[in-house]
CSV table of C-alpha atoms and ligand atoms in Angstrom, one decimal:
chain,number,residue,atom,x,y,z
A,1,UNK,CA,-21.5,-19.1,12.5
A,2,UNK,CA,-19.2,-18.4,9.6
A,3,UNK,CA,-15.4,-18.3,9.6
A,4,UNK,CA,-15.3,-14.5,9.7
A,5,UNK,CA,-17.6,-14.3,12.7
A,6,UNK,CA,-15.5,-16.9,14.6
A,7,UNK,CA,-12.4,-14.9,13.9
A,8,UNK,CA,-13.9,-11.7,15.4
A,9,UNK,CA,-13.7,-13.5,18.7
A,10,UNK,CA,-9.9,-13.3,18.5
A,11,UNK,CA,-10.2,-9.6,19.3
A,12,UNK,CA,-12.7,-9.8,22.2
A,13,UNK,CA,-10.2,-8.4,24.7
A,14,UNK,CA,-9.1,-5.6,22.4
A,15,UNK,CA,-12.6,-4.2,21.7
A,16,UNK,CA,-13.7,-4.4,25.4
A,17,UNK,CA,-11.1,-1.9,26.2
A,18,UNK,CA,-12.8,0.9,24.2
A,19,UNK,CA,-13.3,4.0,26.4
A,20,UNK,CA,-15.6,5.8,23.9
A,21,UNK,CA,-13.1,8.7,23.8
A,22,UNK,CA,-13.7,9.4,20.1
A,23,UNK,CA,-9.9,9.9,19.4
A,24,UNK,CA,-10.3,7.4,16.5
A,25,UNK,CA,-13.3,9.3,15.2
A,26,UNK,CA,-11.3,12.5,15.1
A,27,UNK,CA,-8.5,10.8,13.2
A,28,UNK,CA,-10.6,9.1,10.6
A,29,UNK,CA,-10.4,10.9,7.2
A,30,UNK,CA,-13.6,9.3,5.9
A,31,UNK,CA,-15.7,10.3,8.9
A,32,UNK,CA,-14.7,14.0,8.3
A,33,UNK,CA,-15.7,13.8,4.6
A,34,UNK,CA,-19.1,12.1,4.6
A,35,UNK,CA,-22.1,11.4,6.8
A,36,UNK,CA,-22.6,8.0,5.0
A,37,UNK,CA,-20.0,6.3,7.2
A,38,UNK,CA,-20.6,5.4,10.8
A,39,UNK,CA,-17.0,6.2,12.0
A,40,UNK,CA,-14.4,3.9,13.5
A,41,UNK,CA,-15.8,3.7,17.0
A,42,UNK,CA,-19.2,2.6,15.8
A,43,UNK,CA,-18.0,0.5,12.9
A,44,UNK,CA,-15.3,-1.1,15.0
A,45,UNK,CA,-15.8,-2.0,18.7
A,46,UNK,CA,-19.5,-1.0,18.9
A,47,UNK,CA,-20.5,-3.0,15.7
A,48,UNK,CA,-18.5,-6.0,17.1
A,49,UNK,CA,-20.5,-5.8,20.3
A,50,UNK,CA,-23.8,-5.6,18.4
A,51,UNK,CA,-22.9,-8.5,16.2
A,52,UNK,CA,-21.9,-10.6,19.1
A,53,UNK,CA,-25.2,-9.9,20.9
A,54,UNK,CA,-26.9,-10.6,17.6
A,55,UNK,CA,-28.6,-7.2,17.7
A,56,UNK,CA,-27.4,-6.6,14.1
A,57,UNK,CA,-26.0,-9.0,11.5
A,58,UNK,CA,-24.0,-6.5,9.6
A,59,UNK,CA,-24.0,-2.8,8.6
A,60,UNK,CA,-23.7,-1.6,5.0
A,61,UNK,CA,-21.9,1.6,6.1
A,62,UNK,CA,-18.8,-0.5,6.7
A,63,UNK,CA,-18.2,-0.3,2.9
A,64,UNK,CA,-16.9,3.3,3.5
A,65,UNK,CA,-14.0,2.2,5.7
A,66,UNK,CA,-10.8,2.4,3.6
A,67,UNK,CA,-8.7,0.4,6.0
A,68,UNK,CA,-6.2,3.3,6.1
A,69,UNK,CA,-5.2,2.5,9.7
A,70,UNK,CA,-5.3,6.1,11.0
A,71,UNK,CA,-7.8,5.1,13.8
A,72,UNK,CA,-5.4,2.4,15.1
A,73,UNK,CA,-2.6,5.0,15.5
A,74,UNK,CA,-4.8,7.3,17.6
A,75,UNK,CA,-6.4,4.8,20.0
A,76,UNK,CA,-5.0,5.2,23.6
A,77,UNK,CA,-6.3,1.7,24.5
A,78,UNK,CA,-4.7,-0.1,21.6
A,79,UNK,CA,-8.1,-1.4,20.3
A,80,UNK,CA,-7.5,-3.2,17.0
A,81,UNK,CA,-10.0,-1.0,15.3
A,82,UNK,CA,-9.1,-1.5,11.6
A,83,UNK,CA,-8.8,-5.3,12.3
A,84,UNK,CA,-12.4,-5.2,13.6
A,85,UNK,CA,-13.5,-3.2,10.5
A,86,UNK,CA,-11.7,-5.7,8.3
A,87,UNK,CA,-13.8,-8.5,9.7
A,88,UNK,CA,-17.0,-6.4,9.6
A,89,UNK,CA,-16.3,-5.9,5.9
A,90,UNK,CA,-15.8,-9.6,5.5
A,91,UNK,CA,-19.1,-10.4,7.3
A,92,UNK,CA,-20.9,-7.9,5.1
A,93,UNK,CA,-19.4,-9.3,1.8
A,94,UNK,CA,-20.1,-12.9,2.8
A,95,UNK,CA,-23.7,-12.0,3.4
A,96,UNK,CA,-24.3,-9.9,0.3
A,97,UNK,CA,-21.6,-11.0,-2.1
A,98,UNK,CA,-19.2,-8.9,-4.2
A,99,UNK,CA,-20.2,-6.8,-7.2
A,100,UNK,CA,-18.3,-7.6,-10.4
A,101,UNK,CA,-16.5,-4.3,-10.1
A,102,UNK,CA,-15.3,-5.0,-6.5
A,103,UNK,CA,-14.2,-8.5,-7.6
A,104,UNK,CA,-12.1,-7.0,-10.4
A,105,UNK,CA,-10.6,-4.3,-8.2
A,106,UNK,CA,-9.7,-6.7,-5.5
A,107,UNK,CA,-7.8,-8.9,-8.0
A,108,UNK,CA,-4.9,-6.5,-8.7
A,109,UNK,CA,-2.6,-9.3,-9.6
A,110,UNK,CA,-4.8,-11.1,-12.1
A,111,UNK,CA,-5.8,-7.7,-13.7
A,112,UNK,CA,-2.1,-6.7,-13.7
A,113,UNK,CA,-1.0,-9.9,-15.5
A,114,UNK,CA,-3.7,-9.6,-18.1
A,115,UNK,CA,-3.4,-5.9,-18.7
A,116,UNK,CA,0.4,-6.0,-18.8
A,117,UNK,CA,0.3,-8.8,-21.4
A,118,UNK,CA,-1.7,-6.6,-23.7
A,119,UNK,CA,-0.3,-3.3,-22.4
A,120,UNK,CA,-0.5,-1.1,-25.5
A,121,UNK,CA,-4.1,-2.1,-26.1
A,122,UNK,CA,-5.1,-1.8,-22.4
A,123,UNK,CA,-3.6,1.6,-22.1
A,124,UNK,CA,-5.2,2.9,-25.3
A,125,UNK,CA,-8.6,1.4,-24.4
A,126,UNK,CA,-8.5,3.0,-20.9
A,127,UNK,CA,-8.2,6.5,-22.6
A,128,UNK,CA,-11.1,5.9,-25.0
A,129,UNK,CA,-14.2,7.8,-24.0
A,130,UNK,CA,-16.7,5.2,-25.2
A,131,UNK,CA,-14.8,2.5,-23.2
A,132,UNK,CA,-14.8,4.7,-20.1
A,133,UNK,CA,-18.5,5.4,-20.6
A,134,UNK,CA,-19.2,1.6,-20.7
A,135,UNK,CA,-17.1,1.1,-17.6
A,136,UNK,CA,-19.0,3.8,-15.8
A,137,UNK,CA,-22.4,2.4,-16.8
A,138,UNK,CA,-21.6,-1.3,-16.2
A,139,UNK,CA,-19.1,-1.2,-13.5
A,140,UNK,CA,-19.6,2.1,-11.8
A,141,UNK,CA,-16.0,3.2,-12.3
A,142,UNK,CA,-16.2,7.0,-12.9
A,143,UNK,CA,-14.9,8.1,-16.3
A,144,UNK,CA,-13.0,11.0,-14.8
A,145,UNK,CA,-10.8,8.7,-12.7
A,146,UNK,CA,-7.3,8.3,-14.0
A,147,UNK,CA,-5.8,4.7,-14.0
A,148,UNK,CA,-2.1,3.8,-13.8
A,149,UNK,CA,-0.6,2.6,-17.0
A,150,UNK,CA,0.4,-1.0,-17.5
A,151,UNK,CA,3.9,-1.9,-18.8
A,152,UNK,CA,4.5,-4.8,-21.2
A,153,UNK,CA,8.0,-5.1,-20.0
A,154,UNK,CA,6.9,-5.8,-16.4
A,155,UNK,CA,9.3,-6.6,-13.6
A,156,UNK,CA,9.1,-10.4,-14.2
A,157,UNK,CA,10.8,-9.6,-17.5
A,158,UNK,CA,13.2,-6.9,-16.3
A,159,UNK,CA,14.5,-8.2,-13.0
A,160,UNK,CA,18.4,-8.0,-13.1
A,161,UNK,CA,20.3,-8.5,-9.9
A,162,UNK,CA,24.1,-7.9,-10.4
A,163,UNK,CA,25.5,-8.8,-6.9
A,164,UNK,CA,25.9,-12.4,-5.8
A,165,UNK,CA,27.1,-14.0,-2.6
A,166,UNK,CA,26.9,-10.9,-0.4
A,167,UNK,CA,26.7,-11.2,3.4
A,168,UNK,CA,23.4,-9.3,3.6
A,169,UNK,CA,20.8,-10.7,1.2
A,170,UNK,CA,17.4,-9.4,0.3
A,171,UNK,CA,14.2,-11.3,-0.7
A,172,UNK,CA,12.3,-8.6,-2.6
A,173,UNK,CA,8.5,-8.5,-2.1
A,174,UNK,CA,7.6,-6.6,-5.3
A,175,UNK,CA,3.9,-6.1,-5.0
A,176,UNK,CA,1.5,-5.8,-8.0
A,177,UNK,CA,2.0,-2.1,-8.7
A,178,UNK,CA,5.8,-2.2,-9.1
A,179,UNK,CA,5.5,-5.6,-10.9
A,180,UNK,CA,3.0,-4.5,-13.6
A,181,UNK,CA,2.6,-0.7,-13.5
A,182,UNK,CA,5.9,0.7,-12.4
A,183,UNK,CA,8.8,-1.8,-13.0
A,184,UNK,CA,11.0,1.3,-13.0
A,185,UNK,CA,10.5,1.5,-9.2
A,186,UNK,CA,11.4,-2.2,-8.7
A,187,UNK,CA,14.4,-1.8,-11.1
A,188,UNK,CA,15.6,1.2,-9.1
A,189,UNK,CA,15.3,-0.7,-5.8
A,190,UNK,CA,17.5,-3.5,-7.1
A,191,UNK,CA,20.1,-1.0,-8.3
A,192,UNK,CA,20.0,0.7,-4.9
A,193,UNK,CA,20.6,-2.6,-3.1
A,194,UNK,CA,23.3,-3.5,-5.6
A,195,UNK,CA,25.0,-0.2,-5.1
A,196,UNK,CA,25.1,-1.2,-1.4
A,197,UNK,CA,26.7,-4.5,-2.3
A,198,UNK,CA,23.5,-6.5,-1.5
A,199,UNK,CA,22.2,-9.4,-3.5
A,200,UNK,CA,18.5,-9.3,-4.4
A,201,UNK,CA,16.3,-12.3,-5.2
A,202,UNK,CA,12.7,-12.3,-6.2
A,203,UNK,CA,10.8,-15.1,-4.4
A,204,UNK,CA,7.6,-16.6,-5.7
A,205,UNK,CA,4.8,-14.3,-4.4
A,206,UNK,CA,1.1,-13.5,-4.8
A,207,UNK,CA,-0.7,-10.1,-4.2
A,208,UNK,CA,-0.3,-9.2,-0.6
A,209,UNK,CA,-4.1,-9.3,-0.2
A,210,UNK,CA,-4.7,-5.7,0.9
A,211,UNK,CA,-7.1,-5.0,-2.1
A,212,UNK,CA,-9.0,-8.1,-1.2
A,213,UNK,CA,-9.3,-7.1,2.5
A,214,UNK,CA,-10.5,-3.7,1.4
A,215,UNK,CA,-13.3,-5.3,-0.6
A,216,UNK,CA,-14.3,-7.8,2.1
A,217,UNK,CA,-12.7,-10.8,0.4
A,218,UNK,CA,-11.1,-12.2,3.5
A,219,UNK,CA,-10.9,-15.9,2.5
A,220,UNK,CA,-9.1,-15.0,-0.7
A,221,UNK,CA,-6.7,-12.7,1.2
A,222,UNK,CA,-6.0,-15.5,3.7
A,223,UNK,CA,-5.0,-17.9,0.9
A,224,UNK,CA,-2.6,-15.3,-0.5
A,225,UNK,CA,-1.2,-14.7,3.0
A,226,UNK,CA,-0.6,-18.4,3.6
A,227,UNK,CA,1.2,-18.7,0.2
A,228,UNK,CA,3.4,-15.6,0.8
A,229,UNK,CA,4.3,-16.6,4.4
A,230,UNK,CA,5.5,-20.0,3.3
A,231,UNK,CA,7.3,-18.7,0.3
A,232,UNK,CA,9.1,-15.9,2.2
A,233,UNK,CA,10.0,-18.0,5.2
A,234,UNK,CA,12.1,-20.2,2.8
A,235,UNK,CA,14.3,-17.2,2.4
A,236,UNK,CA,14.3,-15.7,5.9
A,237,UNK,CA,15.4,-19.1,7.3
A,238,UNK,CA,18.4,-18.9,5.0
A,239,UNK,CA,19.3,-15.4,6.3
A,240,UNK,CA,17.5,-13.2,3.8
A,241,UNK,CA,15.7,-10.0,4.9
A,242,UNK,CA,12.3,-9.4,3.3
A,243,UNK,CA,12.1,-5.9,1.8
A,244,UNK,CA,9.2,-4.2,0.0
A,245,UNK,CA,8.9,-0.9,-1.9
A,246,UNK,CA,5.1,-0.8,-1.4
A,247,UNK,CA,3.8,0.5,2.0
A,248,UNK,CA,0.6,-1.4,1.7
A,249,UNK,CA,2.4,-4.7,1.1
A,250,UNK,CA,4.7,-3.8,4.0
A,251,UNK,CA,1.7,-3.2,6.3
A,252,UNK,CA,0.2,-6.6,5.2
A,253,UNK,CA,3.4,-8.6,5.8
A,254,UNK,CA,4.2,-6.9,9.1
A,255,UNK,CA,0.7,-6.5,10.6
A,256,UNK,CA,-2.3,-7.7,8.7
A,257,UNK,CA,-1.0,-11.3,8.4
A,258,UNK,CA,-0.8,-11.4,12.2
A,259,UNK,CA,-4.5,-11.1,12.3
A,260,UNK,CA,-5.8,-12.8,9.1
A,261,UNK,CA,-3.4,-15.7,9.4
A,262,UNK,CA,-2.5,-15.5,13.0
A,263,UNK,CA,0.0,-18.4,12.9
A,264,UNK,CA,3.4,-18.5,14.5
A,265,UNK,CA,4.8,-18.5,11.0
A,266,UNK,CA,3.2,-15.1,10.4
A,267,UNK,CA,4.9,-13.8,13.5
A,268,UNK,CA,8.2,-15.3,12.4
A,269,UNK,CA,7.9,-13.6,9.0
A,270,UNK,CA,6.9,-10.2,10.4
A,271,UNK,CA,10.1,-10.0,12.4
A,272,UNK,CA,12.1,-10.0,9.1
A,273,UNK,CA,10.1,-7.5,7.0
A,274,UNK,CA,11.3,-4.0,6.2
A,275,UNK,CA,10.0,-1.1,4.1
A,276,UNK,CA,12.8,-0.2,1.6
A,277,UNK,CA,13.5,3.2,3.1
A,278,UNK,CA,13.4,1.7,6.6
A,279,UNK,CA,15.9,-0.9,5.5
A,280,UNK,CA,18.3,1.7,4.2
A,281,UNK,CA,17.9,3.7,7.4
A,282,UNK,CA,18.8,0.6,9.4
A,283,UNK,CA,21.9,0.1,7.2
A,284,UNK,CA,22.8,3.8,7.8
A,285,UNK,CA,22.4,3.4,11.6
A,286,UNK,CA,24.7,0.3,11.4
A,287,UNK,CA,27.3,2.2,9.4
A,288,UNK,CA,26.7,-0.1,6.4
A,289,UNK,CA,25.0,2.4,4.0
A,290,UNK,CA,26.9,3.4,0.9
A,291,UNK,CA,26.8,7.2,1.3
A,292,UNK,CA,28.5,8.0,-2.1
A,293,UNK,CA,25.5,10.0,-3.3
A,294,UNK,CA,25.9,12.6,-5.9
A,295,UNK,CA,24.4,16.1,-5.2
A,296,UNK,CA,20.9,16.7,-6.5
A,297,UNK,CA,19.9,20.4,-6.2
A,298,UNK,CA,16.2,19.9,-6.1
A,299,UNK,CA,13.2,21.1,-4.1
A,300,UNK,CA,10.7,18.2,-3.5
A,301,UNK,CA,7.4,17.7,-1.7
A,302,UNK,CA,6.9,14.5,0.2
A,303,UNK,CA,3.5,12.8,0.6
A,304,UNK,CA,3.4,10.3,3.5
A,305,UNK,CA,1.0,7.4,2.6
A,306,UNK,CA,-1.4,6.3,5.3
A,307,UNK,CA,-0.1,2.7,5.2
A,308,UNK,CA,3.4,4.0,5.7
A,309,UNK,CA,2.3,6.0,8.8
A,310,UNK,CA,0.4,2.9,10.0
A,311,UNK,CA,3.7,1.0,10.3
A,312,UNK,CA,4.8,3.4,13.1
A,313,UNK,CA,8.3,3.9,11.7
A,314,UNK,CA,8.5,7.7,11.3
A,315,UNK,CA,9.3,8.9,7.9
A,316,UNK,CA,12.3,6.8,6.7
A,317,UNK,CA,12.0,8.1,3.1
A,318,UNK,CA,12.7,11.7,4.3
A,319,UNK,CA,15.5,10.4,6.6
A,320,UNK,CA,17.3,8.7,3.7
A,321,UNK,CA,16.6,11.3,0.9
A,322,UNK,CA,18.0,14.0,3.2
A,323,UNK,CA,21.4,12.4,2.9
A,324,UNK,CA,21.6,13.5,-0.8
A,325,UNK,CA,23.7,16.7,-0.9
A,326,UNK,CA,21.6,19.7,-2.0
A,327,UNK,CA,18.3,17.8,-1.8
A,328,UNK,CA,15.6,19.8,-0.1
A,329,UNK,CA,12.6,17.7,0.9
A,330,UNK,CA,9.5,19.1,2.6
A,331,UNK,CA,6.7,17.1,4.2
A,332,UNK,CA,3.4,18.1,2.5
A,333,UNK,CA,1.7,17.2,5.8
A,334,UNK,CA,-1.6,16.6,3.9
A,335,UNK,CA,-3.0,13.5,5.6
A,336,UNK,CA,-4.9,10.9,3.5
A,337,UNK,CA,-4.7,11.5,-0.2
A,338,UNK,CA,-8.2,10.1,-0.8
A,339,UNK,CA,-7.4,7.5,-3.4
A,340,UNK,CA,-7.3,4.8,-0.6
A,341,UNK,CA,-6.4,1.9,-2.9
A,342,UNK,CA,-9.5,0.7,-4.7
A,343,UNK,CA,-11.8,3.2,-2.8
A,344,UNK,CA,-11.2,6.1,-5.2
A,345,UNK,CA,-12.0,4.0,-8.3
A,346,UNK,CA,-15.7,3.6,-7.2
A,347,UNK,CA,-18.3,5.9,-8.5
A,348,UNK,CA,-20.2,6.2,-5.2
A,349,UNK,CA,-16.9,7.1,-3.4
A,350,UNK,CA,-15.4,9.3,-6.0
A,351,UNK,CA,-16.8,12.6,-4.5
A,352,UNK,CA,-15.3,11.7,-1.1
A,353,UNK,CA,-12.0,10.8,-2.7
A,354,UNK,CA,-11.8,14.1,-4.5
A,355,UNK,CA,-12.8,16.0,-1.3
A,356,UNK,CA,-10.1,14.1,0.7
A,357,UNK,CA,-7.5,14.8,-1.9
A,358,UNK,CA,-8.0,18.6,-1.9
A,359,UNK,CA,-5.7,19.3,1.0
A,360,UNK,CA,-2.9,17.4,-0.6
A,361,UNK,CA,-3.4,19.1,-4.0
A,362,UNK,CA,-3.3,22.5,-2.3
A,363,UNK,CA,-0.1,21.6,-0.4
A,364,UNK,CA,1.6,20.6,-3.7
A,365,UNK,CA,0.5,23.8,-5.3
A,366,UNK,CA,1.6,26.0,-2.4
A,367,UNK,CA,5.0,24.4,-2.1
A,368,UNK,CA,5.6,24.6,-5.9
A,369,UNK,CA,8.4,22.1,-5.7
A,370,UNK,CA,10.2,20.5,-8.7
A,371,UNK,CA,8.3,17.3,-8.2
A,372,UNK,CA,6.5,15.2,-5.6
A,373,UNK,CA,7.8,12.0,-4.0
A,374,UNK,CA,5.8,9.2,-2.3
A,375,UNK,CA,6.2,5.4,-1.8
A,376,UNK,CA,2.6,4.4,-2.6
A,377,UNK,CA,1.5,3.7,-6.2
A,378,UNK,CA,-2.1,4.6,-5.4
A,379,UNK,CA,-1.2,7.9,-3.7
A,380,UNK,CA,0.8,8.6,-6.9
A,381,UNK,CA,-2.4,7.9,-8.9
A,382,UNK,CA,-4.3,10.5,-6.9
A,383,UNK,CA,-1.4,13.0,-7.2
A,384,UNK,CA,-1.4,12.4,-11.0
A,385,UNK,CA,-5.2,13.0,-10.9
A,386,UNK,CA,-5.1,16.2,-8.9
A,387,UNK,CA,-1.7,17.9,-9.6
A,388,UNK,CA,0.5,18.6,-12.6
A,389,UNK,CA,3.8,17.7,-11.0
A,390,UNK,CA,5.8,14.6,-11.8
A,391,UNK,CA,5.6,12.0,-9.0
A,392,UNK,CA,8.6,9.8,-8.1
A,393,UNK,CA,9.3,6.9,-5.7
A,394,UNK,CA,12.2,7.4,-3.3
A,395,UNK,CA,14.1,4.5,-4.9
A,396,UNK,CA,14.1,6.2,-8.3
A,397,UNK,CA,15.8,9.3,-6.8
A,398,UNK,CA,18.3,7.3,-4.8
A,399,UNK,CA,19.2,5.1,-7.8
A,400,UNK,CA,19.7,8.3,-9.9
A,401,UNK,CA,22.0,9.8,-7.2
A,402,UNK,CA,24.1,6.6,-6.9
A,403,UNK,CA,24.4,6.4,-10.7
A,404,UNK,CA,25.5,10.0,-11.0
A,405,UNK,CA,28.1,9.4,-8.2
A,406,UNK,CA,29.4,6.5,-10.1
A,407,UNK,CA,29.7,8.5,-13.3
A,408,UNK,CA,31.5,11.3,-11.5
A,409,UNK,CA,34.0,8.8,-10.1
A,410,UNK,CA,34.8,7.4,-13.5
A,411,UNK,CA,35.2,10.8,-15.3
B,1,SF4,S1,-9.3,2.3,8.9
B,1,SF4,FE1,-9.3,4.5,8.2
B,1,SF4,S2,-11.4,4.8,7.2
B,1,SF4,FE2,-11.5,2.9,8.4
B,1,SF4,S3,-12.3,3.5,10.4
B,1,SF4,FE3,-10.1,3.6,10.6
B,1,SF4,S4,-9.5,5.7,10.1
B,1,SF4,FE4,-11.6,5.4,9.3
B,2,SF4,S1,-9.9,5.7,20.1
B,2,SF4,FE1,-10.0,3.6,21.0
B,2,SF4,S2,-10.8,3.9,23.0
B,2,SF4,FE2,-11.2,5.8,21.9
B,2,SF4,S3,-13.3,5.5,21.0
B,2,SF4,FE3,-11.8,4.8,19.5
B,2,SF4,S4,-11.6,2.6,19.9
B,2,SF4,FE4,-12.5,3.4,21.7
């Protein structure tokens, strides 16, 4: 029996509780969009049972699970469905191996480092039709799919904390997207923390592992988890809070590491991890938030990422942005955007991705706001693909409001 099969036994009690009520099936975005997927009940608890009884070895349909976590939220028996599907994916990949494309897509950090080092060339090449045709033919990445741009001046180069020796201190888990594609998000986060008198440090870190888990590369994700746990605990043990601006990274640090690492250290770390908006909301509840925010008379549509909802913390981005005077934010209420991390970059999944994104695109169109806001870089990618509105991260809006307030004070 391989490592992954052994680990499935960790969740024996969880899957035995399944009532077959189908609540998870009703909540699964992929089940509603294609008949090629077996659905969470079958791909989770039932597949686990079949594998245990050696009636099946694995099931190819597991490739369609995006690990969005919507099924977990709906289950009345607290079955760890997406954990079961994570392991079923790992079993499938161990048996059949990864394609070159899935290997590349699961290595967001390596790709980010290389693409960022040659950013002008990378970004131009990704727009060239012959290049995209080759990518479609060789790697099965559809030529219609937009890619996020890479920045030469990534966050490793632009990190600039200006507060030192504060009582509250933050160890920032940046994530690959804010590090290599959107350093402006990471820079805004540091500014927001500094406006609140909070020192920010950037610990050594590797990709959180979510793209690896989504592509069945469990062993690689585990190595990254072990590295990140040790690195971040060095800070939490000195009194730092761990904060991230990426909802997928947040879900990994808070929840996924508990299952793929499972150590006491993973539990210790999870207790200190916050999403950036969640952290600001906590500061507000404690009366510690700097509320000198300049008015921004804007109408904005908010898209809630699945991995934000999977953290079960409400909508902290809306709670915080609503503090800006004149700011009108509306929840698009659109469910899954359909990009689903690496899922939407795959040719055989592209049609499903577009189908899933339709509701969100219609909501954006109907609201006709000034722009859209979301925390997730991949949701932004899908919004960029399907809508013509600018897409911003909550930290960019808050940093702008704080900066304007400061300017007003000095005038
Ligand atoms: S994680 Fe998402 S895609 Fe996978 S079974 Fe659950 S709801 Fe469906
Ligand atoms: S929601 Fe939970 S109990 Fe109901 S079918 Fe799905 S796994 Fe089983």
